[in-house]
Tab-separated table of C-alpha atoms and ligand atoms in Angstrom:
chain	number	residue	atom	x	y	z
A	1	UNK	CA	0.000	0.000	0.000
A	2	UNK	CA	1.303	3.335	-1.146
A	3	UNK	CA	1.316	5.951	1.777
A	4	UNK	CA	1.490	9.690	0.940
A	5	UNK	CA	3.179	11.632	2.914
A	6	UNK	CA	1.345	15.412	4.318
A	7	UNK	CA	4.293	17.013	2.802
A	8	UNK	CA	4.015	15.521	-0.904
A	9	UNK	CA	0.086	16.497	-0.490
A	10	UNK	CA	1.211	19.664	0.407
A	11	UNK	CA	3.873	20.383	-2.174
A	12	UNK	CA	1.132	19.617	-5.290
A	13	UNK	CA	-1.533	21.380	-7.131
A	14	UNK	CA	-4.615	19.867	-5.961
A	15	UNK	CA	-4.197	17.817	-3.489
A	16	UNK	CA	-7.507	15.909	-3.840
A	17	UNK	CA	-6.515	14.305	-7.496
A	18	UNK	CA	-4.592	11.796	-5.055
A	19	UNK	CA	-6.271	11.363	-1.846
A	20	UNK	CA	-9.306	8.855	-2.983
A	21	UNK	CA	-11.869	8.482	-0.067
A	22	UNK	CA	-14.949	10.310	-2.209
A	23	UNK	CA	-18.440	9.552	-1.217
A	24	UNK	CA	-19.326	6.293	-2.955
A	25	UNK	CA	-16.323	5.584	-3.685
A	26	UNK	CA	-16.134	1.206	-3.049
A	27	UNK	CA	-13.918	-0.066	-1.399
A	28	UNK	CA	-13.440	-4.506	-1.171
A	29	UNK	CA	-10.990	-6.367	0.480
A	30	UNK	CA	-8.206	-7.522	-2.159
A	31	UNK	CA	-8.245	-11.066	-0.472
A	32	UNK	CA	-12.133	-11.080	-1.196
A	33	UNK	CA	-12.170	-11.455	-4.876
A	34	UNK	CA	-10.228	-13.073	-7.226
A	35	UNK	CA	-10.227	-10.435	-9.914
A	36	UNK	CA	-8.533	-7.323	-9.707
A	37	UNK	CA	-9.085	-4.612	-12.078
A	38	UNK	CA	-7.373	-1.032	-12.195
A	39	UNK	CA	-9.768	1.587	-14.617
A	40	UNK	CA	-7.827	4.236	-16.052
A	41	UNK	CA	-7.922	7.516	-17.941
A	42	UNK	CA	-4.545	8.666	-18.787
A	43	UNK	CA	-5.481	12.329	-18.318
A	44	UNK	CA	-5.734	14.247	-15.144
A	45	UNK	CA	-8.289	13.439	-11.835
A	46	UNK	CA	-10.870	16.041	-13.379
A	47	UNK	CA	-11.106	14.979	-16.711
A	48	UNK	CA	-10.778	11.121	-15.783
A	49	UNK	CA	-13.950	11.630	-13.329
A	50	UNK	CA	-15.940	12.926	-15.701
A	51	UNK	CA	-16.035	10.261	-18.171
A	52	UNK	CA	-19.347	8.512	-18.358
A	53	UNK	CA	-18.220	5.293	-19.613
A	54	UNK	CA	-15.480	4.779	-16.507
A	55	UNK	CA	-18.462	5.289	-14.196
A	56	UNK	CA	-20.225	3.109	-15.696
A	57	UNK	CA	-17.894	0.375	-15.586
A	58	UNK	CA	-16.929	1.055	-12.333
A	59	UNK	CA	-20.042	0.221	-11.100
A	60	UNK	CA	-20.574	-2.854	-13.514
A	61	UNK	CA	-17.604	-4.630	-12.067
A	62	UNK	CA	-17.664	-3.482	-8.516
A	63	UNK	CA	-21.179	-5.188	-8.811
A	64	UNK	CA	-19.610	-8.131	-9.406
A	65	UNK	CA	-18.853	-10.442	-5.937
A	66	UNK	CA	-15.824	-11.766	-7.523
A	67	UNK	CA	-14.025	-8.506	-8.131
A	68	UNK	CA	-12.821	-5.122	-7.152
A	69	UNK	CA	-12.645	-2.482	-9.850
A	70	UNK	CA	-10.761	0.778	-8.733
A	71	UNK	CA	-9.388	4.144	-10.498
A	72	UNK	CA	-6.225	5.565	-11.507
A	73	UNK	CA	-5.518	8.727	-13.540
A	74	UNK	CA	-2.391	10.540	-14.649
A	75	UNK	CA	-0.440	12.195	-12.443
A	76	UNK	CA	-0.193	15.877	-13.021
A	77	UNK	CA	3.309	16.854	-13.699
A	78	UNK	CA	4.043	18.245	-10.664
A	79	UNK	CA	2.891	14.782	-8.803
A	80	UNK	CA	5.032	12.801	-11.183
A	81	UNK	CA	8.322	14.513	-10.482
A	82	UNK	CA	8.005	13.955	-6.998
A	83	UNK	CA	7.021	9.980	-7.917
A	84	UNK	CA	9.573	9.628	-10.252
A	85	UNK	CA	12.399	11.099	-7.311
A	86	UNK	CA	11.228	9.140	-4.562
A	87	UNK	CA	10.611	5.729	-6.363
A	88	UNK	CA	6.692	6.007	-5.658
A	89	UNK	CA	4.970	3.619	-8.347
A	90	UNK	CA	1.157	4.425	-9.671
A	91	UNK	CA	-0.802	3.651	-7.295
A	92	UNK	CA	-5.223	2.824	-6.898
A	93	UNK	CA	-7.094	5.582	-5.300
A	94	UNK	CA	-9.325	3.192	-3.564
A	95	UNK	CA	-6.780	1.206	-2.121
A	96	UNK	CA	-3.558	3.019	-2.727
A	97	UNK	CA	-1.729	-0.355	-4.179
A	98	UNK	CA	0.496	-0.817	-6.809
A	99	UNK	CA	-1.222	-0.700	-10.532
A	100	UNK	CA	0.957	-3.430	-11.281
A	101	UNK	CA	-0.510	-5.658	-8.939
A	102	UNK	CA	-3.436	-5.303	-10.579
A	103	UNK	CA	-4.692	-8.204	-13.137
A	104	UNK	CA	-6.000	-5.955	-15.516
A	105	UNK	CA	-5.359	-2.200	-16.333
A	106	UNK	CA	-8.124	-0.858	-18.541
A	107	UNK	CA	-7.737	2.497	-20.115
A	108	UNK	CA	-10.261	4.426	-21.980
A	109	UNK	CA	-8.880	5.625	-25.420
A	110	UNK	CA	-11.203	8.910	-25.632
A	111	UNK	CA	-8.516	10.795	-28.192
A	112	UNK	CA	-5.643	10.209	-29.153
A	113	UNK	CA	-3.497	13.257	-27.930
A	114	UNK	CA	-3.172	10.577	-24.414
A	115	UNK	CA	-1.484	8.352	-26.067
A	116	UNK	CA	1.355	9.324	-25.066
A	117	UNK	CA	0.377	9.659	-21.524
A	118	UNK	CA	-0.493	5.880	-21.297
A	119	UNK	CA	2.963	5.102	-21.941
A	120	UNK	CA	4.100	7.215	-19.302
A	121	UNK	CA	1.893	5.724	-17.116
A	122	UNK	CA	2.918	2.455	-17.886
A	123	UNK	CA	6.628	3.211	-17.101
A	124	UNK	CA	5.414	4.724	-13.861
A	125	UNK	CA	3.643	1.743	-12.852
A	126	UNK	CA	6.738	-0.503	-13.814
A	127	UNK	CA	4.814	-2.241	-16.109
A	128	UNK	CA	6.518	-2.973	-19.478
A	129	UNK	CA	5.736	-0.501	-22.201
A	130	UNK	CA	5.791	-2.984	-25.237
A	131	UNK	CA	2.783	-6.531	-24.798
A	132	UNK	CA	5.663	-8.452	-25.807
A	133	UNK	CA	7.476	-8.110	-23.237
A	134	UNK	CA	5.092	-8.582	-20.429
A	135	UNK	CA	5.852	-12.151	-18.179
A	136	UNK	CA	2.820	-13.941	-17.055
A	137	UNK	CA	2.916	-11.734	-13.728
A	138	UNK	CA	2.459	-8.419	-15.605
A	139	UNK	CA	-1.098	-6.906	-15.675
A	140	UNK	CA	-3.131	-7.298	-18.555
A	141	UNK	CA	-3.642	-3.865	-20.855
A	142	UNK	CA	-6.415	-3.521	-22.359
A	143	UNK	CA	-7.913	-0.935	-24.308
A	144	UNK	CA	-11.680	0.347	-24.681
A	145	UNK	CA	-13.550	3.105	-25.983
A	146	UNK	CA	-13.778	5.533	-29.074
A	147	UNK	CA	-10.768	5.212	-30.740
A	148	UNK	CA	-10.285	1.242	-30.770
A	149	UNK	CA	-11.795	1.569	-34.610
A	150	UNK	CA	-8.018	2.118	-35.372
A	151	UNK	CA	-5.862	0.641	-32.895
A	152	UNK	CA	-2.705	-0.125	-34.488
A	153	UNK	CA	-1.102	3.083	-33.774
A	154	UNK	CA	-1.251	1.312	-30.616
A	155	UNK	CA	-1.592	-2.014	-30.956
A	156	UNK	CA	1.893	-3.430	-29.564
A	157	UNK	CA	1.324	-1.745	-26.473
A	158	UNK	CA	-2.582	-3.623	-25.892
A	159	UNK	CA	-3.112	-6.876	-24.551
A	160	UNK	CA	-6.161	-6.836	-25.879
A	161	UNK	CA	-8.619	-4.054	-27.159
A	162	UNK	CA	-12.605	-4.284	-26.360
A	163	UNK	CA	-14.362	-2.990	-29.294
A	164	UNK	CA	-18.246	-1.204	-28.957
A	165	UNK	CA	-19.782	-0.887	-25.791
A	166	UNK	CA	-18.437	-2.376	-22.592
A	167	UNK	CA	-21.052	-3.155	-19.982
A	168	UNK	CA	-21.840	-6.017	-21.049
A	169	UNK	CA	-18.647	-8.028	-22.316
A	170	UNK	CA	-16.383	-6.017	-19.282
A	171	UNK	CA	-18.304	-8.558	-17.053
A	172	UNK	CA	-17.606	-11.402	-19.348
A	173	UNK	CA	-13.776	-10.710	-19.665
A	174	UNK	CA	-13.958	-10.885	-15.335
A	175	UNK	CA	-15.823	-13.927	-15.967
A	176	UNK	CA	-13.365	-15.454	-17.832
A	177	UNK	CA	-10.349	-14.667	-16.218
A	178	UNK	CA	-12.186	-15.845	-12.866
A	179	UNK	CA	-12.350	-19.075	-13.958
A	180	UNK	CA	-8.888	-18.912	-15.923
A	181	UNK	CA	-7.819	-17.887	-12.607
A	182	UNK	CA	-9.183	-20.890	-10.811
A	183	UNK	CA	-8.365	-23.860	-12.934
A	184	UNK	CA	-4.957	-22.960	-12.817
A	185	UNK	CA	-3.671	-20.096	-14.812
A	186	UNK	CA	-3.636	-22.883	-17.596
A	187	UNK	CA	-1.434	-22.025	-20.556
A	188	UNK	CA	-0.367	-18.784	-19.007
A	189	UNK	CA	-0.825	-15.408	-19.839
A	190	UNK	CA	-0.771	-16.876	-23.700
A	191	UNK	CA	-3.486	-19.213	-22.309
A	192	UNK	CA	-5.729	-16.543	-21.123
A	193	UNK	CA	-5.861	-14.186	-24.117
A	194	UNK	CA	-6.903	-17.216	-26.639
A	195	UNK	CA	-9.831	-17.406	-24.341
A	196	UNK	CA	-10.788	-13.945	-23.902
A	197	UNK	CA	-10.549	-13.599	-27.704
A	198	UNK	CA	-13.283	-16.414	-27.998
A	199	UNK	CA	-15.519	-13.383	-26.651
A	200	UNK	CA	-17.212	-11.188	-29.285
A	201	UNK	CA	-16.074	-8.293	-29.849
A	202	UNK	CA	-12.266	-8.773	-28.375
A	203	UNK	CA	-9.061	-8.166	-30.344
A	204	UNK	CA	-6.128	-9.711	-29.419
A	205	UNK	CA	-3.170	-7.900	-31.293
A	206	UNK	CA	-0.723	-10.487	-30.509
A	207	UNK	CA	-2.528	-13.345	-32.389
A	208	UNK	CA	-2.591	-11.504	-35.878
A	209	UNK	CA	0.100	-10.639	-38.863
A	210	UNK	CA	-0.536	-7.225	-40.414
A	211	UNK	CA	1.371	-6.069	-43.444
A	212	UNK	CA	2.334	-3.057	-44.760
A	213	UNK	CA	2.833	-1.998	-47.851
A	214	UNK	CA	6.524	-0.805	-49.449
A	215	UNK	CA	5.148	2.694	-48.202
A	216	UNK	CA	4.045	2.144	-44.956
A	217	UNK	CA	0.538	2.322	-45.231
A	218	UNK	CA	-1.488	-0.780	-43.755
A	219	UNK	CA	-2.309	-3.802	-46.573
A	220	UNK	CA	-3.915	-6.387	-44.501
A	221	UNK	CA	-4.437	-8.604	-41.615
A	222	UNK	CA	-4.925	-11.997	-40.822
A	223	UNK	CA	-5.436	-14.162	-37.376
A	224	UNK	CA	-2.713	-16.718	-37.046
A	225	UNK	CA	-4.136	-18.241	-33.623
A	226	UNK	CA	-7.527	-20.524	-34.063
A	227	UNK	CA	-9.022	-18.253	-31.924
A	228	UNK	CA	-8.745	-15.311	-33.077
A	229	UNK	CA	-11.632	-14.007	-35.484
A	230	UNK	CA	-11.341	-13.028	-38.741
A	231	UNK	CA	-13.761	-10.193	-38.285
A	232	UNK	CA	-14.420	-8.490	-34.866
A	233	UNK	CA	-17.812	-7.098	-34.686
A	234	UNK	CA	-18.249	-4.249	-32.150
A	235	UNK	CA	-20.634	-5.114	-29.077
A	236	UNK	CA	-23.784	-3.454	-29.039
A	237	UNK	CA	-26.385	-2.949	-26.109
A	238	UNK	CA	-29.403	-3.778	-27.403
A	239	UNK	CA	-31.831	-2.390	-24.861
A	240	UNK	CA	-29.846	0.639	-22.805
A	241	UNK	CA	-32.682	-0.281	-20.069
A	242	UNK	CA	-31.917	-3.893	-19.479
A	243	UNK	CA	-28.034	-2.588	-18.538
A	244	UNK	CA	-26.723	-0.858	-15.583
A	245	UNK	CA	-26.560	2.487	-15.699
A	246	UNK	CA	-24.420	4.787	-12.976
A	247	UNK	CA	-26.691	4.872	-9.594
A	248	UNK	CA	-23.572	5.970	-6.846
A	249	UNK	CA	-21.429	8.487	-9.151
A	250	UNK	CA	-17.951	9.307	-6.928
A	251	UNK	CA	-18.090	12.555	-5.552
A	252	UNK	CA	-14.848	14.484	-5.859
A	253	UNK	CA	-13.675	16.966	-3.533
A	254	UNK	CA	-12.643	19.308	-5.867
A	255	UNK	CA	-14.304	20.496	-9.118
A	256	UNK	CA	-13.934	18.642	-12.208
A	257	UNK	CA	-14.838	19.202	-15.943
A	258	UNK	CA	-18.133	17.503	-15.789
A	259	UNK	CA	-19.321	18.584	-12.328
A	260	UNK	CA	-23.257	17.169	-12.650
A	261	UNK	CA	-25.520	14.400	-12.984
A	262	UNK	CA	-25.199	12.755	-16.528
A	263	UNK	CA	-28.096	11.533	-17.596
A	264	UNK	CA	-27.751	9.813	-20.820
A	265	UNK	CA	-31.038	9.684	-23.287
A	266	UNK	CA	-29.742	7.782	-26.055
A	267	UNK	CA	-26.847	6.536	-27.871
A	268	UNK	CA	-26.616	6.861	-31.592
A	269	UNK	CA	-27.452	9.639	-34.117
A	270	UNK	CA	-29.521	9.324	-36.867
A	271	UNK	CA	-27.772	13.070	-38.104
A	272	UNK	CA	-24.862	11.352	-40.175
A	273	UNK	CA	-22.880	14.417	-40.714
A	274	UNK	CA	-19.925	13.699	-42.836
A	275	UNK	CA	-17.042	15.185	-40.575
A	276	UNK	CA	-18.325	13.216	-37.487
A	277	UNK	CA	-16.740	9.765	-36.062
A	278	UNK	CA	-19.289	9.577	-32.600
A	279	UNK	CA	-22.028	9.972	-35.504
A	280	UNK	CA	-20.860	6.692	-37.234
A	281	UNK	CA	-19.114	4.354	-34.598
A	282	UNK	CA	-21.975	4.810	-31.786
A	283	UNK	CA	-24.766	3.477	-34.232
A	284	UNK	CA	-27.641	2.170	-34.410
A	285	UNK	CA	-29.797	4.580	-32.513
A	286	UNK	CA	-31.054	3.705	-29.348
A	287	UNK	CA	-33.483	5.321	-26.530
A	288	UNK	CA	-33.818	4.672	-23.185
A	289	UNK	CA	-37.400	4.721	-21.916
A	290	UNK	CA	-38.793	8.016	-20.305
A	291	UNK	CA	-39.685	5.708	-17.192
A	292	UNK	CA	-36.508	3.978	-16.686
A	293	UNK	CA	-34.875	7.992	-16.871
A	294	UNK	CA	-37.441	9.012	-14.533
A	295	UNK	CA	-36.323	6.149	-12.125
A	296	UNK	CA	-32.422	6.697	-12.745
A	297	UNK	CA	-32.960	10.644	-12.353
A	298	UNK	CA	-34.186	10.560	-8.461
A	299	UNK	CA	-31.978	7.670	-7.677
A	300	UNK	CA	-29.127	10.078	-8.786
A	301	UNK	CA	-29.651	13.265	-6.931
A	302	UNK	CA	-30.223	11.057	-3.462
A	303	UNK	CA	-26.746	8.895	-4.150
A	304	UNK	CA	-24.864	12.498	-5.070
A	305	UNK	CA	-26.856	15.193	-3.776
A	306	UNK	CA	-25.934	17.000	-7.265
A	307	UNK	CA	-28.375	20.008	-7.841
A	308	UNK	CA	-27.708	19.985	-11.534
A	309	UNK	CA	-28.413	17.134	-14.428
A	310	UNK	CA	-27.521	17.123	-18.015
A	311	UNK	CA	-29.635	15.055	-20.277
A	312	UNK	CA	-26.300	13.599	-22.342
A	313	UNK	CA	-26.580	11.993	-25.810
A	314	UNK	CA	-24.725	12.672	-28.992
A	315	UNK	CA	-27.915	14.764	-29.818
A	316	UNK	CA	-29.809	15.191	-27.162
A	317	UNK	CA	-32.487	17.434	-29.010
A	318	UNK	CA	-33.306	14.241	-30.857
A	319	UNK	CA	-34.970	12.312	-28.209
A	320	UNK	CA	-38.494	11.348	-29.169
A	321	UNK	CA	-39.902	12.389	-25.876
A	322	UNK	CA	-37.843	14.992	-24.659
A	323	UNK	CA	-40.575	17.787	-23.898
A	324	UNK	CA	-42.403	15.071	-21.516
A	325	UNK	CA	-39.664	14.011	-19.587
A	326	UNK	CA	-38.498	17.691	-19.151
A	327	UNK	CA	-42.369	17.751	-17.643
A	328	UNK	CA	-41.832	15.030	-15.684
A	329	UNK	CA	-38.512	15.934	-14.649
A	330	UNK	CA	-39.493	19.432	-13.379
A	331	UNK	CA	-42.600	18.059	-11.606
A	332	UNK	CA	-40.104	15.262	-9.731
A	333	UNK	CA	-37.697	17.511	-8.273
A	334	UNK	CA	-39.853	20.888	-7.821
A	335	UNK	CA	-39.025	22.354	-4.553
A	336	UNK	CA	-35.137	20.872	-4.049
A	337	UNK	CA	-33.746	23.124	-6.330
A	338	UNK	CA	-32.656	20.540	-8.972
B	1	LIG	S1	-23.285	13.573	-33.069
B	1	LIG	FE1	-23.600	15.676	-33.743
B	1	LIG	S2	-22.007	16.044	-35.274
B	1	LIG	FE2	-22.169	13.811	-34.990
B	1	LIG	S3	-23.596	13.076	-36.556
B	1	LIG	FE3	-24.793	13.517	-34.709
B	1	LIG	S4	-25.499	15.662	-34.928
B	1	LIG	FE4	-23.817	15.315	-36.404
C-alpha cells in the first residue's frame, strides 16, 4: 500500500486528485475477490472523473462479488516529479496499491493526444511498455472506448482491445479470467488471451500478422491463432434499459470538468454528418425509456446530492420524448432546487 506523505500532499496542485476516499467511492478487500481490475484515464483526476463510460464500468464490475474495480488517472506533472524522485509507483485511489498488482489495467482511449500519456503511465507503474514483453505476472492492458476503430497506432502496447460498448462483455472478460484464474492459470498469460478472444467483440493484437505496404501504409491482416476471429464485430447494447446504468457516481472533492448528474437519453445519431466519427461508430440509434430515466434521475440526486443534471446523448435534441420528460422531470424535483 502506497502511503502519501502530508508534505508531498502539500507540495502539489490539488491535493484531492490523489487522496481517494470520495463519497461512494467502493472499497473490497483484495483477499475477497479473485479479480482485480485497475480503470484508467490517462489524463488528469478532473477529466478522468468525468467520463461517463469509466463510471459506468466502475459500477458494472464493482457489482460483481468476484471482483474489485478501482481508479487511476495521470499524475499531473508536478505529482510525477516527486514519484519519479522518490521511487513512488502508480498507485489505486481506492486502495492506494500498486497498478501493477493489478490483473487488468483498462484504459479508456477517448482521443488520441493521451497516447502518449499511457505510456508514461505504464513506465510509472513498472509495467513494461511494449505486450511483448510482459511475463505472465504483468497486468493485462487492455484498451476500450472511441478510438479502438483504429488501434494499431497502438496495438503493440494492448493486450487486448474491447471494441463497442463495454457493460456487457467487461463482465464477461472478469468472468473469464475468474475461472482462468481458478483452474490454474492454464497455458499462461498466452493461455488466457486465446480465451478472452473467444468473446465477441475482443481483439487480441498479438494473435494476428498485419502487413504493410513498401510505403508504410497498412495492406492487410490476418489471425494466425484458431481463436482469433477473422472479423471483430463491435458489441452493441441492445436495450440501454436492461443494462446498468451509474446509480452511486464518486463525488470528488474538488471540481472537475463535468461537475453534474449525466443523464444519458440515447446513444446513436440518426444526423450522419460527414465530418463526425461519434455519428458513425456509436450506431444504431437507441433510446432509453422516459420511465426507466425518470427512475435513474431521483436515484441520482439522493446517491450524489448533485443540484444539476444534463440530459447527455450525442444529440440530445433528438430524443423522441424529450418535452415530456423535461415535464416530468421538473414536476419530480420541484421544490429541491434541482
Ligand atoms: S453527433 Fe452531432 S455532429 Fe455527430 S452526426 Fe450527430 S449531430 Fe452530427
Amino acid at each position: 500500500m502506497i502511503k502519501l506523505e502530508p508534505e508531498i500532499l502539500q507540495a502539489v496542485e490539488k491535493p484531492a486528485r490523489y487522496t481517494g476516499h470520495e463519497l461512494n467511492a467502493v472499497h473490497k478487500d483484495w483477499d475477497e475477490v479473485d479479480c482485480h481490475f485497475a480503470l484508467a484515464m490517462a489524463d488528469t483526476y478532473e477529466v478522468g472523473m468525468s467520463n461517463l463510460g469509466l463510471k459506468i464500468l466502475y459500477e458494472v464490475l464493482n457489482n460483481r462479488q468476484d471482483t474489485a474495480c478501482e481508479r487511476v488517472y495521470a499524475p499531473w506533472t508536478d505529482m510525477e516529479a516527486i514519484m519519479r524522485e522518490r521511487s513512488i509507483p502508480l498507485f489505486s485511489l481506492e486502495s492506494f496499491t500498486e497498478i501493477k498488482k493489478f490483473d487488468f489495467l483498462g484504459f479508456t482511449l477517448q482521443y488520441e493526444m493521451i497516447y502518449s500519456n499511457i505510456l508514461n503511465m505504464l513506465d510509472l507503474a513498472g509495467i513494461p511498455i511494449w505486450a511483448k514483453d510482459r511475463n505472465d505476472e504483468a497486468s493485462f492492458i487492455v484498451g476500450g472506448g472511441p478510438t479502438v476503430y483504429n488501434t494499431e497506432p497502438i496495438a503493440d502496447f494492448f493486450d487486448f482491445f474491447i471494441l463497442g460498448e463495454g457493460e456487457e462483455v467487461i463482465s464477461e472478460v472478469a468472468e473469464t479470467f475468474v475461472k482462468w484464474k481458478r483452474e490454474g492459470k492454464p497455458g499462461g498469460r498466452k493461455g488466457f488471451l486465446k480465451e478472452v478472444a473467444k468473446l465477441e467483440g475482443i481483439y487480441v493484437p498479438s494473435f494476428y500478422n498485419v502487413k504493410y505496404n513498401e510505403k508504410g501504409y497498412f495492406s492487410s491482416i490476418e489471425p494466425k491463432e484458431p481463436e482469433a476471429r477473422a472479423k471483430i464485430y463491435k458489441r452493441v447494447i441492445k436495450d440501454l434499459d436492461s443494462v446498468h446504468f451509474v446509480e452511486k457516481p464518486v463525488m470528488p472533492y474538488i471540481g472537475i470538468v463535468h461537475d453534474r448528474i449525466m443523464l444519458e437519453l440515447f446513444r446513436g445519431c440518426t444526423r450522419g454528418c460527414r465530418f463526425c466519427q461519434a455519428g458513425t461508430s456509436y450506431r444504431p440509434i437507441r433510446e432509453r425509456s422516459r420511465e426507466y430515466l425518470r427512475g435513474l434521475a431521483r436515484k441520482l440526486v439522493d446517491s450524489s446530492g448533485y443540484n444539476e443534471m444534463s440530459l447527455t446523448s450525442l444529440s440530445s435534441a433528438d430524443y423522441s420524448c424529450l418535452g415530456e420528460l423535461v415535464d416530468d422531470l421538473f414536476a419530480d424535483f420541484e421544490g429541491e432546487k434541482v
